[in-house]
Amino acid sequence: MIQSLHDLGRALHADNKYSSFFASYADPFAGYDGEAVVVVIDIEDGEVLEELSLEQYASQNAWRYLYRDPNGPRGAPLVATGPFYPMHKLETQAQREKQAENVEKIMSRIARSIPDGPSVYFASTEAKERGLAVIERLLKEQDGAKDKRFLYTVRIDKKYLGEFPELVEKLDDEAYLKYYEKSKGRGTCALTHAKDVEVWGRVDTLGFTVNDISFNRGGFDGKTSYRMFPVSKPAALALEAARRYAFAKLTDRFYTLEYLLIPRTLEERPELLLDLVRIIDTARTGERFEDKTVPIAKAEGVIDLVADEQGLNRAGVLFDLLFFQRNQAQLALLLHLQDIPPTRLGGIKAAINGTSLRYGRVFGYTDKKDKEFKPFRVNLNVVKNFFSTGKGVKINFDPFFFHLLEAIFHERKVNEATVLVALMDKIRIAFKNDGDDYHLPFHTTVHQAIATRSLLGALGLFHHPTYLLMEQHSEPIGLAPEVFIDQHQAFFKDQPALRGAFLIGVLTSMLTYAQYDSLKSKPFLNKLNNLNLGLEELRALVPQLLTKIHQYQSRKSGYSPSHFTVTDLAAEASSLLMQGGKPSRDDLSFAFTTGMVMQDKFAIDAARKRKAEGEDAESSTAS
């Protein structure tokens, strides 16, 4: 990734359009134009005005503010610009106290960034102290919208800080001080492989550093870190520029994760890399997301941009993908994937859309508010439900999820049994909480599990070859037991017992819906061992199902199935369960659950067909 960033930085340097990324100031809200606000503190004739100004933040105006991350959590900024975290409301005493606490920290930074005595800010120390008192009062009274990010800065006599040459020079002088102040020497650059009169150590782009406690414990001397990873000044500047560009243009979020997608070329071709950058820039700013395709992760994501943009699909072009989380000023690097061809990203999206098309109408629903039909869609958002806990900003991903991501993007095999365990764990939790309700969450969880298993198979992650055959047929799934089984042969692995478990699930659904029609409850669900079923449990269910269904047939319940249908299914299921093989309990339980939930769809479709046939018959009679 470091080499890819360096190559990207060298390519950016060839176009003046990207010169701002080589500046010593930073873009504090890269990628968040329109979501950030600048709180401007005006100083005129050496006095702070009694009113703050608010302006919309835009990346092209980053030069005005001269923002740069402070050196460490308590480091002083070089100029009076920094992040501001106002309370959303200042109505209660607790809110005002929290605001005062936040402002107190900011004032400490502002005071240290403005020198005593005469300066570009104030004429004297006394004027500085008076001004700071006014600034503190103004900031304590400034609230902020919950969905916005805030930056404070100072404007002096209607001039922004970036318009003062001495402040710009100060930033330039100290921007890379951390690299060479305590670690520099003559050597060969690790990135360019060229000798230089001065190479720097302590380079920490994207979290890499040789100044960590772990190095020191191993006897490593940070002062000579340039010997371990020597970087020349031009290379360091290229790295920093590429990092800024990447965070502005090539990063996106996936719940609590963030990711970077960095293009690179197999051979050193900066002109091709620059061409790729221009294509990405154009695609990100254009109106290219009007299609209705299902995204890989989220709508308008960087990964989908690359997957959709044909201009990026070139020979010799690869991508590096880095998943990370922010931990204050540091990055926690979670997964680094290299050498992903754009064709693979296109293949992932094709599989997602093919699988979504197969299940979209059958598993979709009609929104109660706008009465609009919402087709079911499966992508990484759905897959992650089975490999994480919590929701929203509190979601925690299982370690296996990152293993799964690696397999998806590199098209590697995973153990299908491990995936099946995760699917059944979530299904059992939903069943226990929901009890096979007509709505959420049990049925939806099973729908998602069926589609997730199909998608991962279509992506080539499982060994069974019929998953890939499923991918080649994008027609909607059939709504009859025998058709569904034929379309999902990979689920049943040529093991008759799994088909038998599916049919017993169908019978169970027939019974429980008849029970609900009569009793408004489904007592038979208590006999399912919370969907942890083996061969013996399934065989024992068959006579119980026949007895119970016969009871409801005698009551002439509108939901009770015909005698012929029940006996035929029961006989076939019993025969299949006796034909050898020892599938796992999770495999059997998944097949059973799939049959139980799909029977709901089978019954609805059968009723629709009967109604249509009846209407056709009435029409023929009338004519």
Coordinates of C-alpha atoms in Angstrom, one line a residue:
M1 CA 0.0 0.0 0.0
I2 CA 2.9 2.4 0.8
Q3 CA 4.4 1.8 -2.6
S4 CA 1.0 2.2 -4.3
L5 CA 0.5 5.6 -2.5
H6 CA 4.0 6.7 -3.5
D7 CA 3.3 5.9 -7.2
L8 CA -0.1 7.7 -6.9
G9 CA 1.6 10.8 -5.4
R10 CA 4.1 10.9 -8.2
A11 CA 1.3 10.8 -10.8
L12 CA -0.6 13.6 -9.0
H13 CA 2.5 15.8 -9.1
A14 CA 2.4 15.9 -12.9
D15 CA -0.9 17.8 -12.9
N16 CA -1.2 21.3 -11.4
K17 CA -4.9 20.5 -10.8
Y18 CA -3.8 18.5 -7.8
S19 CA -1.2 20.9 -6.4
S20 CA -3.3 21.6 -3.3
F21 CA -2.7 18.0 -2.1
F22 CA 1.0 18.8 -1.9
A23 CA 0.5 21.9 0.3
S24 CA 1.5 21.8 3.9
Y25 CA -2.1 22.5 5.1
A26 CA -4.7 19.7 5.2
D27 CA -8.3 19.2 4.2
P28 CA -10.0 18.5 7.6
F29 CA -13.3 17.3 6.0
A30 CA -12.1 15.5 2.9
G31 CA -15.1 14.0 1.2
Y32 CA -17.6 15.8 3.4
D33 CA -18.3 19.0 1.4
G34 CA -21.8 20.2 2.2
E35 CA -21.7 18.5 5.6
A36 CA -19.3 20.8 7.3
V37 CA -19.4 24.4 8.6
V38 CA -16.6 26.9 9.4
V39 CA -17.1 29.1 12.5
V40 CA -15.2 32.2 11.7
I41 CA -13.8 34.4 14.5
D42 CA -13.3 37.9 13.1
I43 CA -10.6 40.3 14.4
E44 CA -10.6 43.8 13.1
D45 CA -8.2 46.6 14.2
G46 CA -6.8 44.2 16.9
E47 CA -10.2 43.6 18.6
V48 CA -12.5 40.5 18.3
L49 CA -15.9 41.3 16.9
E50 CA -18.9 40.5 19.0
E51 CA -20.4 38.1 16.5
L52 CA -19.3 34.8 14.9
S53 CA -19.7 34.2 11.2
L54 CA -20.7 30.8 9.7
E55 CA -19.8 29.7 6.3
Q56 CA -20.2 26.5 4.3
Y57 CA -17.0 24.4 4.1
A58 CA -15.6 23.5 0.7
S59 CA -12.4 21.6 0.0
Q60 CA -11.3 24.1 -2.6
N61 CA -11.2 26.7 0.2
A62 CA -9.0 24.6 2.5
W63 CA -6.1 27.0 1.8
R64 CA -7.9 29.7 3.7
Y65 CA -7.8 28.0 7.1
L66 CA -4.3 26.4 7.1
Y67 CA -5.6 23.5 9.1
R68 CA -3.1 20.8 10.1
D69 CA -3.5 18.0 12.5
P70 CA -1.7 18.8 15.8
N71 CA 1.3 16.7 16.9
G72 CA -0.4 14.4 19.4
P73 CA -3.6 14.7 21.4
R74 CA -2.3 17.7 23.4
G75 CA -0.2 19.2 20.7
A76 CA -0.7 22.9 19.9
P77 CA -1.8 23.8 16.4
L78 CA 0.5 26.1 14.4
V79 CA -2.3 28.5 13.6
A80 CA -5.6 29.4 15.2
T81 CA -7.6 26.8 13.3
G82 CA -9.0 23.5 14.6
P83 CA -12.0 21.2 15.1
F84 CA -15.0 22.5 17.1
Y85 CA -17.5 20.1 18.7
P86 CA -20.5 22.3 19.7
M87 CA -23.5 20.9 21.6
H88 CA -26.6 20.5 19.5
K89 CA -28.7 22.4 22.0
L90 CA -27.8 24.7 25.0
E91 CA -31.1 24.4 26.9
T92 CA -30.1 22.6 30.0
Q93 CA -27.4 23.2 32.6
A94 CA -25.8 19.9 31.7
Q95 CA -25.6 20.9 28.0
R96 CA -24.1 24.2 28.9
E97 CA -21.5 22.6 31.2
K98 CA -20.5 20.1 28.5
Q99 CA -20.2 23.0 26.0
A100 CA -18.0 24.9 28.5
E101 CA -15.8 21.9 28.9
N102 CA -15.3 21.5 25.2
V103 CA -14.6 25.2 24.7
E104 CA -12.1 25.2 27.5
K105 CA -10.0 22.7 25.6
I106 CA -10.3 24.7 22.4
M107 CA -9.2 27.9 24.2
S108 CA -6.1 26.1 25.4
R109 CA -5.2 25.3 21.8
I110 CA -6.0 28.8 20.5
A111 CA -4.0 30.5 23.3
R112 CA -0.9 28.3 22.4
S113 CA -1.2 29.0 18.7
I114 CA -1.2 32.8 19.1
P115 CA 2.2 34.1 20.4
D116 CA 2.4 36.6 23.1
G117 CA 3.4 40.2 22.2
P118 CA 2.9 41.7 18.7
S119 CA 1.7 39.2 16.1
V120 CA -0.5 39.0 13.0
Y121 CA -3.4 38.5 15.4
F122 CA -3.0 41.1 18.2
A123 CA -0.8 44.1 18.9
S124 CA 0.2 43.0 22.4
T125 CA -0.2 40.3 25.1
E126 CA -2.9 42.4 26.8
A127 CA -4.9 42.6 23.5
K128 CA -4.5 38.9 23.1
E129 CA -5.9 38.2 26.6
R130 CA -8.9 40.5 26.0
G131 CA -9.5 38.8 22.6
L132 CA -9.3 35.3 24.1
A133 CA -12.0 36.2 26.7
V134 CA -14.3 37.4 23.9
I135 CA -13.7 34.3 21.8
E136 CA -14.4 32.0 24.8
R137 CA -17.7 33.7 25.5
L138 CA -18.8 33.5 21.8
L139 CA -17.9 29.9 21.4
K140 CA -19.7 28.9 24.6
E141 CA -22.9 30.4 23.1
Q142 CA -22.5 28.7 19.7
D143 CA -24.5 25.6 19.2
G144 CA -24.4 23.3 16.1
A145 CA -26.6 21.0 14.1
K146 CA -26.2 17.4 14.9
D147 CA -25.6 16.3 11.3
K148 CA -22.8 18.8 10.7
R149 CA -19.0 18.9 11.3
F150 CA -17.4 22.1 12.5
L151 CA -14.1 23.9 12.2
Y152 CA -13.1 27.1 13.9
T153 CA -10.7 29.6 12.4
V154 CA -9.7 33.3 12.6
R155 CA -10.1 36.0 10.0
I156 CA -8.0 39.1 10.5
D157 CA -9.1 42.4 8.9
K158 CA -11.1 40.4 6.4
K159 CA -8.1 38.3 5.5
Y160 CA -8.0 34.5 6.0
L161 CA -5.0 32.9 7.7
G162 CA -3.9 31.5 4.4
E163 CA -3.5 35.0 3.0
F164 CA -0.6 35.8 5.5
P165 CA 2.7 34.7 4.0
E166 CA 4.4 34.3 7.4
L167 CA 1.8 31.9 8.6
V168 CA 2.0 29.8 5.4
E169 CA 5.8 29.8 5.7
K170 CA 5.5 28.6 9.3
L171 CA 3.3 25.7 8.2
D172 CA 5.7 24.8 5.4
D173 CA 8.7 24.8 7.8
E174 CA 7.2 22.5 10.4
A175 CA 4.9 20.3 8.3
Y176 CA 7.4 17.5 8.0
L177 CA 9.5 18.2 11.1
K178 CA 8.3 15.0 12.8
Y179 CA 10.0 13.0 10.1
Y180 CA 13.5 14.4 10.1
E181 CA 13.9 16.3 13.4
K182 CA 15.1 13.2 15.3
S183 CA 15.7 10.8 12.4
K184 CA 17.6 11.6 9.3
G185 CA 20.8 10.7 7.5
R186 CA 22.3 9.9 4.1
G187 CA 21.0 6.7 2.4
T188 CA 18.9 5.0 -0.3
C189 CA 15.2 5.8 -0.4
A190 CA 13.1 2.6 0.2
L191 CA 10.5 3.8 -2.3
T192 CA 12.6 5.2 -5.2
H193 CA 15.7 3.0 -4.6
A194 CA 17.8 6.1 -5.4
K195 CA 20.5 7.5 -3.1
D196 CA 19.8 10.8 -1.5
V197 CA 21.9 13.2 0.6
E198 CA 19.1 13.1 3.2
V199 CA 16.5 10.4 4.0
W200 CA 13.9 10.6 6.7
G201 CA 12.6 8.0 9.2
R202 CA 9.5 8.1 11.4
V203 CA 7.3 8.1 8.3
D204 CA 3.8 7.2 9.6
T205 CA 1.6 7.4 6.5
L206 CA -1.6 5.3 7.0
G207 CA -0.4 4.3 10.4
F208 CA 2.9 2.8 9.5
T209 CA 5.6 4.0 12.0
V210 CA 8.8 2.8 13.5
N211 CA 8.3 5.0 16.5
D212 CA 6.1 2.6 18.4
I213 CA 6.5 1.1 21.9
S214 CA 6.8 -2.4 20.3
F215 CA 9.9 -1.3 18.4
N216 CA 11.5 0.3 21.5
R217 CA 10.9 -2.8 23.6
G218 CA 12.7 -4.8 21.0
G219 CA 15.8 -2.6 21.4
F220 CA 15.1 -0.4 18.4
D221 CA 16.3 3.2 18.5
G222 CA 13.8 5.6 17.0
K223 CA 16.6 8.1 16.3
T224 CA 18.0 5.8 13.6
S225 CA 14.6 4.8 12.1
Y226 CA 15.8 6.1 8.8
R227 CA 17.9 3.0 8.5
M228 CA 14.9 0.8 8.8
F229 CA 12.6 2.6 6.4
P230 CA 14.5 5.5 4.8
V231 CA 12.3 7.9 2.7
S232 CA 13.7 10.8 0.7
K233 CA 12.0 14.2 1.0
P234 CA 10.3 14.0 -2.5
A235 CA 9.0 10.6 -1.7
A236 CA 7.6 11.7 1.7
L237 CA 5.9 14.6 0.0
A238 CA 4.4 12.3 -2.6
L239 CA 3.2 9.9 0.1
E240 CA 1.5 12.7 2.1
A241 CA -0.1 14.1 -1.1
A242 CA -1.4 10.7 -2.1
R243 CA -2.8 10.1 1.4
R244 CA -4.7 13.4 1.3
Y245 CA -6.1 12.7 -2.1
A246 CA -7.0 9.2 -1.1
F247 CA -9.0 10.4 1.9
A248 CA -10.7 13.1 -0.2
K249 CA -11.6 11.0 -3.2
L250 CA -11.0 7.3 -2.7
T251 CA -12.4 6.6 0.7
D252 CA -15.9 5.5 1.8
R253 CA -17.7 4.2 4.8
F254 CA -19.2 0.8 5.6
Y255 CA -20.9 1.2 8.9
T256 CA -18.1 1.5 11.5
L257 CA -15.5 0.6 8.9
E258 CA -13.9 2.9 6.4
Y259 CA -12.0 1.7 3.3
L260 CA -9.5 3.1 0.8
L261 CA -9.4 1.9 -2.8
I262 CA -6.0 2.8 -4.4
P263 CA -5.3 2.2 -8.1
R264 CA -1.9 1.1 -9.2
T265 CA -0.3 -0.2 -12.4
L266 CA 1.8 -3.4 -12.9
E267 CA 4.5 -1.4 -14.6
E268 CA 5.7 2.1 -13.6
R269 CA 3.3 4.2 -15.8
P270 CA 2.5 7.5 -14.1
E271 CA 0.6 8.8 -17.1
L272 CA -1.8 5.8 -17.0
L273 CA -2.2 6.3 -13.2
L274 CA -3.0 10.0 -13.7
D275 CA -5.5 9.0 -16.4
L276 CA -7.2 6.7 -13.9
V277 CA -7.3 9.5 -11.3
R278 CA -9.0 11.8 -13.8
I279 CA -11.6 9.2 -14.7
I280 CA -12.4 8.6 -11.0
D281 CA -12.7 12.4 -10.4
T282 CA -15.1 12.8 -13.3
A283 CA -17.2 9.8 -12.3
R284 CA -17.5 10.9 -8.6
T285 CA -18.7 14.4 -9.6
G286 CA -21.0 13.2 -12.5
E287 CA -24.5 12.0 -12.4
R288 CA -23.7 8.4 -12.9
F289 CA -25.8 6.8 -10.1
E290 CA -29.2 7.1 -11.7
D291 CA -29.3 3.4 -12.5
K292 CA -31.2 0.9 -10.4
T293 CA -28.5 -1.7 -10.0
V294 CA -27.8 -3.1 -6.5
P295 CA -24.6 -1.7 -5.1
I296 CA -21.8 -3.9 -3.7
A297 CA -21.8 -2.1 -0.3
K298 CA -23.8 1.1 -0.5
A299 CA -25.2 3.5 -3.1
E300 CA -22.7 5.8 -4.7
G301 CA -19.8 3.9 -3.1
V302 CA -16.2 4.1 -4.4
I303 CA -16.1 0.3 -5.0
D304 CA -19.2 0.6 -7.2
L305 CA -17.6 3.5 -9.1
V306 CA -14.7 1.3 -10.0
A307 CA -16.9 -1.7 -10.8
D308 CA -19.1 0.4 -13.1
E309 CA -16.6 2.6 -14.8
Q310 CA -15.4 0.8 -18.0
G311 CA -12.6 3.3 -18.5
L312 CA -10.9 1.8 -15.4
N313 CA -11.0 -1.7 -16.7
R314 CA -7.7 -1.8 -18.4
A315 CA -4.9 -4.3 -18.8
G316 CA -2.2 -3.9 -16.1
V317 CA -4.5 -2.0 -13.7
L318 CA -5.0 -3.3 -10.2
F319 CA -6.4 -1.9 -6.9
D320 CA -5.3 -2.1 -3.3
L321 CA -8.2 -2.2 -0.8
L322 CA -7.6 -1.2 2.9
F323 CA -10.3 -1.5 5.6
F324 CA -9.6 0.5 8.7
Q325 CA -11.2 2.2 11.7
R326 CA -10.2 5.6 13.2
N327 CA -9.0 5.7 16.7
Q328 CA -8.7 9.4 17.5
A329 CA -5.6 10.5 15.5
Q330 CA -4.6 6.9 14.7
L331 CA -5.8 4.3 12.2
A332 CA -6.6 0.7 13.2
L333 CA -5.7 -1.3 10.0
L334 CA -8.1 -4.2 9.8
L335 CA -7.7 -5.8 6.4
H336 CA -5.3 -5.0 3.5
L337 CA -6.0 -6.6 0.1
Q338 CA -3.7 -6.2 -2.8
D339 CA -3.8 -6.8 -6.6
I340 CA -7.6 -6.8 -7.1
P341 CA -8.4 -6.5 -10.8
P342 CA -11.3 -4.3 -11.8
T343 CA -12.8 -7.3 -13.5
R344 CA -13.3 -8.9 -10.1
L345 CA -15.1 -5.9 -8.8
G346 CA -17.4 -6.1 -11.9
G347 CA -17.9 -9.8 -11.3
I348 CA -18.9 -9.2 -7.7
K349 CA -21.4 -6.6 -8.7
A350 CA -22.8 -8.9 -11.4
A351 CA -23.3 -11.7 -8.9
I352 CA -25.0 -9.4 -6.5
N353 CA -27.4 -8.1 -9.1
G354 CA -28.1 -11.6 -10.5
T355 CA -28.8 -13.0 -7.0
S356 CA -31.0 -10.0 -6.2
L357 CA -32.9 -10.4 -9.4
R358 CA -33.6 -14.1 -8.6
Y359 CA -35.0 -13.4 -5.1
G360 CA -36.1 -9.7 -5.5
R361 CA -39.8 -10.2 -6.3
V362 CA -40.4 -13.3 -4.2
F363 CA -38.8 -11.9 -1.0
G364 CA -39.9 -8.3 -1.6
Y365 CA -42.7 -6.5 0.1
T366 CA -45.2 -3.7 -0.4
D367 CA -44.5 -0.6 1.8
K368 CA -47.4 0.2 4.0
K369 CA -47.0 4.0 3.8
D370 CA -46.5 4.7 0.1
K371 CA -48.0 1.3 -1.1
E372 CA -44.9 0.9 -3.3
F373 CA -43.4 -2.5 -3.9
K374 CA -39.8 -2.9 -2.5
P375 CA -37.9 -5.7 -4.1
F376 CA -35.5 -7.7 -2.0
R377 CA -31.8 -6.9 -2.5
V378 CA -28.8 -8.8 -1.3
N379 CA -25.2 -7.3 -1.0
L380 CA -22.6 -6.8 1.6
N381 CA -25.1 -5.0 3.8
V382 CA -27.1 -8.2 4.1
V383 CA -24.1 -10.5 4.3
K384 CA -22.7 -8.6 7.3
N385 CA -25.9 -9.3 9.3
F386 CA -24.7 -12.8 9.9
F387 CA -21.2 -11.9 10.9
S388 CA -21.6 -9.0 13.3
T389 CA -23.4 -8.0 16.5
G390 CA -25.0 -4.7 17.3
K391 CA -26.4 -2.1 15.0
G392 CA -25.5 1.2 13.4
V393 CA -22.5 2.9 15.0
K394 CA -22.4 0.2 17.7
I395 CA -21.9 -2.7 15.2
N396 CA -19.0 -5.0 15.9
F397 CA -17.8 -7.3 13.1
D398 CA -16.8 -10.9 13.7
P399 CA -13.2 -11.7 12.7
F400 CA -14.6 -14.2 10.2
F401 CA -16.2 -11.3 8.3
F402 CA -12.8 -10.0 7.3
H403 CA -11.8 -13.5 6.2
L404 CA -15.0 -13.5 4.1
L405 CA -14.2 -10.1 2.6
E406 CA -10.7 -11.4 1.6
A407 CA -12.3 -14.4 0.0
I408 CA -14.9 -12.3 -1.9
F409 CA -12.4 -9.8 -3.4
H410 CA -9.7 -12.4 -4.1
E411 CA -12.1 -15.2 -5.1
R412 CA -10.8 -17.7 -2.6
K413 CA -12.6 -20.7 -1.1
V414 CA -14.1 -20.7 2.5
N415 CA -15.5 -23.5 4.5
E416 CA -19.2 -23.6 3.7
A417 CA -19.9 -25.3 7.0
T418 CA -18.5 -22.3 8.9
V419 CA -20.8 -20.0 6.9
L420 CA -23.7 -22.3 7.6
V421 CA -23.1 -22.2 11.3
A422 CA -23.3 -18.4 11.3
L423 CA -26.5 -18.4 9.2
M424 CA -28.2 -20.9 11.5
D425 CA -27.1 -19.0 14.7
K426 CA -28.9 -15.9 13.5
I427 CA -31.9 -17.9 12.3
R428 CA -32.3 -19.6 15.6
I429 CA -32.1 -16.3 17.5
A430 CA -34.8 -14.9 15.3
F431 CA -36.9 -18.0 15.6
K432 CA -36.6 -17.9 19.4
N433 CA -37.6 -14.2 19.6
D434 CA -40.2 -14.4 16.9
G435 CA -41.7 -17.8 16.8
D436 CA -42.3 -18.0 13.0
D437 CA -44.5 -14.8 12.9
Y438 CA -45.9 -13.8 9.6
H439 CA -43.6 -10.8 9.4
L440 CA -40.3 -9.8 10.9
P441 CA -37.7 -10.8 11.9
F442 CA -37.8 -14.6 11.4
H443 CA -39.0 -14.8 7.8
T444 CA -36.8 -11.9 6.8
T445 CA -33.8 -13.5 8.5
V446 CA -34.3 -16.7 6.6
H447 CA -34.8 -14.9 3.3
Q448 CA -31.5 -13.1 3.9
A449 CA -29.8 -16.4 4.8
I450 CA -31.0 -18.1 1.6
A451 CA -29.9 -15.2 -0.6
T452 CA -26.5 -14.8 1.3
R453 CA -25.7 -18.5 0.8
S454 CA -26.6 -18.3 -2.8
L455 CA -24.6 -15.1 -3.3
L456 CA -21.4 -16.4 -1.7
G457 CA -21.7 -19.5 -3.8
A458 CA -22.2 -17.5 -6.9
L459 CA -19.0 -15.5 -6.0
G460 CA -17.1 -18.8 -6.1
L461 CA -16.5 -19.1 -2.4
F462 CA -17.8 -22.7 -2.0
H463 CA -16.6 -25.9 -3.6
H464 CA -19.9 -27.2 -4.8
P465 CA -20.0 -26.6 -8.6
T466 CA -23.8 -26.1 -8.9
Y467 CA -23.6 -22.7 -7.1
L468 CA -21.9 -21.4 -10.3
L469 CA -24.7 -23.0 -12.4
M470 CA -27.2 -21.1 -10.2
E471 CA -25.5 -17.9 -11.1
Q472 CA -25.9 -18.5 -14.8
H473 CA -29.7 -18.5 -14.4
S474 CA -31.1 -15.2 -13.3
E475 CA -34.8 -16.0 -13.7
P476 CA -36.9 -15.6 -10.5
I477 CA -37.0 -18.6 -8.2
G478 CA -39.8 -21.1 -8.7
L479 CA -42.6 -21.3 -6.2
A480 CA -43.2 -25.0 -5.9
P481 CA -41.2 -27.4 -3.8
E482 CA -39.8 -29.5 -6.6
V483 CA -38.8 -26.4 -8.7
F484 CA -37.2 -24.7 -5.7
I485 CA -35.1 -27.9 -4.9
D486 CA -34.1 -28.2 -8.6
Q487 CA -32.9 -24.5 -8.6
H488 CA -31.0 -24.9 -5.4
Q489 CA -29.3 -28.2 -5.9
A490 CA -26.1 -26.8 -4.2
F491 CA -28.1 -26.5 -0.9
F492 CA -28.9 -30.2 -0.9
K493 CA -25.4 -31.5 -2.0
D494 CA -26.8 -34.6 -3.7
Q495 CA -27.9 -35.8 -0.2
P496 CA -31.5 -37.2 -0.2
A497 CA -31.8 -36.5 3.6
L498 CA -31.5 -32.8 3.0
R499 CA -34.4 -32.8 0.5
G500 CA -36.4 -34.8 3.0
A501 CA -35.7 -32.2 5.7
F502 CA -36.9 -29.5 3.3
L503 CA -40.2 -31.4 2.6
I504 CA -40.8 -31.9 6.3
G505 CA -40.3 -28.1 6.7
V506 CA -43.0 -27.7 4.1
L507 CA -45.3 -30.0 6.0
T508 CA -44.6 -28.2 9.3
S509 CA -45.6 -24.9 7.7
M510 CA -48.8 -26.4 6.4
L511 CA -49.7 -27.6 9.9
T512 CA -48.7 -24.4 11.8
Y513 CA -50.7 -22.2 9.5
A514 CA -53.8 -24.4 9.9
Q515 CA -53.2 -24.2 13.7
Y516 CA -53.0 -20.4 13.5
D517 CA -56.2 -20.3 11.5
S518 CA -58.0 -22.3 14.2
L519 CA -56.1 -21.4 17.5
K520 CA -54.4 -18.0 16.7
S521 CA -51.2 -19.7 17.8
K522 CA -48.7 -22.3 16.6
P523 CA -48.1 -24.8 19.4
F524 CA -46.3 -27.3 17.1
L525 CA -43.3 -24.9 16.9
N526 CA -42.4 -26.0 20.5
K527 CA -41.5 -29.4 19.1
L528 CA -38.8 -28.1 16.8
N529 CA -36.0 -28.0 19.3
N530 CA -35.3 -24.4 18.4
L531 CA -34.5 -25.5 14.9
N532 CA -31.6 -27.7 16.0
L533 CA -32.6 -30.8 14.2
G534 CA -30.9 -34.1 13.4
L535 CA -32.0 -37.1 11.4
E536 CA -33.7 -38.7 14.4
E537 CA -35.7 -35.6 15.4
L538 CA -36.8 -35.1 11.8
R539 CA -37.9 -38.8 11.4
A540 CA -39.9 -38.4 14.7
L541 CA -41.7 -35.4 13.4
V542 CA -43.3 -37.2 10.4
P543 CA -46.0 -39.2 12.3
Q544 CA -46.7 -36.3 14.6
L545 CA -47.3 -34.1 11.5
L546 CA -49.6 -36.6 9.9
T547 CA -51.7 -37.0 13.1
K548 CA -52.0 -33.2 13.7
I549 CA -52.7 -32.3 10.1
H550 CA -55.5 -35.0 10.0
Q551 CA -57.1 -33.3 13.0
Y552 CA -57.3 -30.0 11.2
Q553 CA -58.5 -31.7 8.0
S554 CA -61.4 -33.1 10.0
R555 CA -62.2 -29.5 11.2
K556 CA -62.3 -28.4 7.5
S557 CA -59.9 -25.5 8.3
G558 CA -59.5 -23.2 5.4
Y559 CA -55.7 -23.5 5.8
S560 CA -55.5 -27.3 6.1
P561 CA -53.9 -29.0 3.1
S562 CA -55.5 -31.9 1.1
H563 CA -55.1 -35.5 2.3
F564 CA -53.3 -36.4 -1.0
T565 CA -50.8 -33.6 -0.7
V566 CA -49.9 -34.4 2.9
T567 CA -49.5 -38.2 2.5
D568 CA -47.6 -37.8 -0.7
L569 CA -45.1 -35.3 0.8
A570 CA -44.8 -37.3 4.0
A571 CA -44.1 -40.5 2.2
E572 CA -41.5 -38.9 0.0
A573 CA -39.8 -37.1 3.0
S574 CA -39.7 -40.4 5.0
S575 CA -38.1 -42.2 2.1
L576 CA -35.5 -39.5 1.5
L577 CA -34.5 -39.5 5.2
M578 CA -33.8 -43.2 5.1
Q579 CA -31.5 -43.1 2.0
G580 CA -28.2 -42.9 3.8
G581 CA -25.7 -40.1 4.3
K582 CA -25.0 -38.2 7.5
P583 CA -25.6 -34.4 6.9
S584 CA -24.7 -32.1 9.7
R585 CA -27.4 -30.8 12.1
D586 CA -26.9 -27.3 10.7
D587 CA -27.3 -28.6 7.1
L588 CA -30.5 -30.5 8.0
S589 CA -31.8 -27.5 10.1
F590 CA -31.1 -25.1 7.2
A591 CA -33.0 -27.3 4.7
F592 CA -35.9 -27.8 7.1
T593 CA -36.1 -24.0 7.9
T594 CA -35.9 -23.2 4.2
G595 CA -38.8 -25.5 3.4
M596 CA -40.9 -24.1 6.4
V597 CA -40.4 -20.5 5.3
M598 CA -40.7 -21.1 1.5
Q599 CA -44.0 -22.9 2.0
D600 CA -45.5 -19.5 2.9
K601 CA -44.5 -18.3 -0.6
F602 CA -45.6 -21.6 -2.3
A603 CA -49.1 -21.3 -0.7
I604 CA -49.6 -17.7 -1.7
D605 CA -48.6 -18.4 -5.2
A606 CA -50.8 -21.5 -5.4
A607 CA -53.8 -19.4 -4.1
R608 CA -53.1 -16.7 -6.6
K609 CA -53.1 -19.2 -9.5
R610 CA -56.4 -20.8 -8.2
K611 CA -57.9 -17.3 -8.1
A612 CA -56.8 -16.6 -11.6
E613 CA -58.1 -19.9 -12.9
G614 CA -61.4 -19.2 -11.3
E615 CA -61.7 -15.8 -12.8
D616 CA -60.8 -17.3 -16.2
A617 CA -63.5 -19.9 -15.8
E618 CA -66.1 -17.3 -14.9
S619 CA -65.1 -15.2 -17.9
S620 CA -65.5 -18.2 -20.2
T621 CA -68.9 -19.0 -18.7
A622 CA -70.1 -15.5 -19.1
S623 CA -69.1 -15.3 -22.7

